Amino acid sequence: MYLCFPSPPPLQLRKPVVEKMRRDRINSSIEQLKLLLEKEFQRHQPNSKLEKADILEMTVDYLRQQSQQTKTLGPVHKDTQVDFTEGYSRCLQEAFQFMSRHKVHAETQAKLVNHFQRNQLSLPEAVHSTSGLKHSSSKNIHALWRPWN
């Protein structure tokens, strides 16, 4: 005599497995937080065994503290003036190398050098006043001198 038991639906079988995987991910992430912020935890509670809730609370506190420091100190930026000057110099250097390799007419070279020198004095002030990058309109892109034109 055989007894037939109805097999549980597939969803009921998967649910405990999915739940275990979810808990494992949570525990793994909490353990990673504990390792990443170990020094911070030792500073606050040196001899205590941390529970998961403690780790999460201290992580939130630490992130808030870091966020506040970022707001008060402001984002760390390199000096835009220095960046601009370095980029402009590099551009000039490459333009002169191009002209010497491709034997650009002396008159064109003189005009270009003159143009670069005039603009070098006025552009850094514009960079400082915008405090960021300005997007060029499509009209300005077509007005640029290009060696292949």
Coordinates of C-alpha atoms in Angstrom, one line a residue:
M1 CA 0.0 0.0 0.0
Y2 CA 1.4 3.3 -1.1
L3 CA 0.5 6.6 0.5
C4 CA 0.3 9.6 -1.7
F5 CA 1.2 12.9 -0.1
P6 CA 0.6 15.9 -2.2
S7 CA 3.9 17.6 -3.0
P8 CA 4.2 21.2 -1.7
P9 CA 3.9 23.9 -4.3
P10 CA 7.2 25.1 -5.7
L11 CA 6.8 28.5 -4.1
Q12 CA 6.6 27.0 -0.6
L13 CA 9.9 25.2 -1.3
R14 CA 11.7 28.3 -2.6
K15 CA 10.6 30.7 0.0
P16 CA 12.9 29.4 2.8
V17 CA 15.8 29.2 0.4
V18 CA 15.2 32.8 -0.8
E19 CA 14.9 34.0 2.8
K20 CA 18.1 32.3 3.8
M21 CA 19.9 33.9 0.8
R22 CA 18.5 37.3 1.8
R23 CA 19.6 36.9 5.4
D24 CA 23.1 35.8 4.3
R25 CA 23.4 38.9 2.1
I26 CA 22.4 41.1 5.0
N27 CA 24.8 39.4 7.4
S28 CA 27.6 39.6 4.9
S29 CA 27.0 43.3 4.4
I30 CA 26.9 44.0 8.1
E31 CA 30.2 42.1 8.5
Q32 CA 31.8 44.1 5.7
L33 CA 30.6 47.4 7.4
K34 CA 32.1 46.1 10.7
L35 CA 35.5 45.4 9.0
L36 CA 35.5 48.7 7.1
L37 CA 34.7 50.8 10.1
E38 CA 36.5 48.7 12.7
K39 CA 38.7 51.6 13.9
E40 CA 35.7 53.8 14.4
F41 CA 33.9 51.1 16.4
Q42 CA 37.0 50.5 18.6
R43 CA 37.1 54.2 19.4
H44 CA 33.5 54.3 20.5
Q45 CA 33.1 50.9 22.2
P46 CA 36.5 49.3 22.6
N47 CA 35.7 46.2 24.6
S48 CA 32.1 45.4 23.7
K49 CA 30.7 42.8 21.4
L50 CA 28.8 44.7 18.8
E51 CA 25.3 43.6 17.8
K52 CA 24.1 44.0 14.2
A53 CA 21.9 47.0 15.3
D54 CA 25.0 48.6 16.9
I55 CA 27.0 48.2 13.7
L56 CA 24.2 49.7 11.6
E57 CA 23.6 52.7 14.0
M58 CA 27.3 53.5 14.2
T59 CA 27.6 53.3 10.5
V60 CA 24.8 55.7 10.1
D61 CA 26.4 58.1 12.6
Y62 CA 29.8 57.8 10.9
L63 CA 28.3 58.6 7.5
R64 CA 26.4 61.6 8.9
Q65 CA 29.6 62.8 10.4
Q66 CA 31.4 62.4 7.1
S67 CA 28.6 64.2 5.3
Q68 CA 28.7 67.1 7.7
Q69 CA 32.5 67.4 7.3
T70 CA 32.1 67.5 3.5
K71 CA 29.4 70.2 3.8
T72 CA 31.5 72.4 6.1
L73 CA 34.8 72.0 4.3
G74 CA 33.3 72.0 0.9
P75 CA 34.3 69.7 -1.9
V76 CA 38.0 69.4 -2.6
H77 CA 38.7 71.0 -6.0
K78 CA 42.0 71.7 -7.7
D79 CA 42.5 75.3 -8.5
T80 CA 40.7 75.9 -11.8
Q81 CA 43.1 78.7 -12.7
V82 CA 46.1 76.2 -12.5
D83 CA 44.1 73.6 -14.5
F84 CA 43.2 76.1 -17.2
T85 CA 46.8 77.4 -17.5
E86 CA 48.2 73.9 -17.8
G87 CA 45.6 73.0 -20.4
Y88 CA 46.1 76.1 -22.4
S89 CA 49.9 75.7 -22.4
R90 CA 49.5 72.1 -23.5
C91 CA 47.2 73.1 -26.3
L92 CA 49.7 75.8 -27.5
Q93 CA 52.5 73.3 -27.5
E94 CA 50.5 70.8 -29.5
A95 CA 49.4 73.5 -32.0
F96 CA 53.0 74.6 -32.5
Q97 CA 54.2 71.0 -33.0
F98 CA 51.4 70.5 -35.6
M99 CA 52.3 73.6 -37.5
S100 CA 56.0 72.8 -37.6
R101 CA 55.3 69.2 -38.8
H102 CA 52.9 70.2 -41.5
K103 CA 54.7 73.3 -42.7
V104 CA 51.9 75.8 -42.1
H105 CA 52.5 79.2 -43.8
A106 CA 54.4 81.7 -41.7
E107 CA 51.6 84.3 -42.0
T108 CA 49.1 81.8 -40.6
Q109 CA 51.5 80.8 -37.8
A110 CA 51.9 84.5 -36.9
K111 CA 48.2 85.1 -36.8
L112 CA 47.6 82.0 -34.7
V113 CA 50.3 82.9 -32.2
N114 CA 49.0 86.4 -32.0
H115 CA 45.5 85.1 -31.4
F116 CA 46.7 82.7 -28.7
Q117 CA 48.6 85.4 -26.9
R118 CA 45.7 87.8 -26.9
N119 CA 43.2 85.2 -25.6
Q120 CA 45.6 83.8 -23.0
L121 CA 45.3 87.1 -21.1
S122 CA 41.5 87.3 -21.2
L123 CA 40.4 83.7 -20.8
P124 CA 41.6 82.8 -17.3
E125 CA 39.4 85.6 -15.8
A126 CA 36.4 84.1 -17.6
V127 CA 37.3 80.7 -16.2
H128 CA 37.4 82.1 -12.6
S129 CA 34.1 83.9 -13.0
T130 CA 32.1 80.9 -14.3
S131 CA 33.5 78.6 -11.6
G132 CA 32.8 75.6 -13.8
L133 CA 32.7 74.5 -17.4
K134 CA 30.6 76.4 -19.9
H135 CA 29.0 74.4 -22.7
S136 CA 29.7 75.9 -26.1
S137 CA 26.9 76.5 -28.5
S138 CA 27.1 74.9 -31.8
K139 CA 27.8 78.3 -33.4
N140 CA 31.0 78.7 -31.5
I141 CA 32.2 75.3 -32.5
H142 CA 32.0 76.1 -36.2
A143 CA 33.8 79.4 -35.7
L144 CA 37.0 77.8 -34.3
W145 CA 40.0 77.7 -36.5
R146 CA 41.1 74.1 -37.3
P147 CA 44.3 73.2 -39.1
W148 CA 42.4 70.9 -41.5
N149 CA 40.0 73.7 -42.7

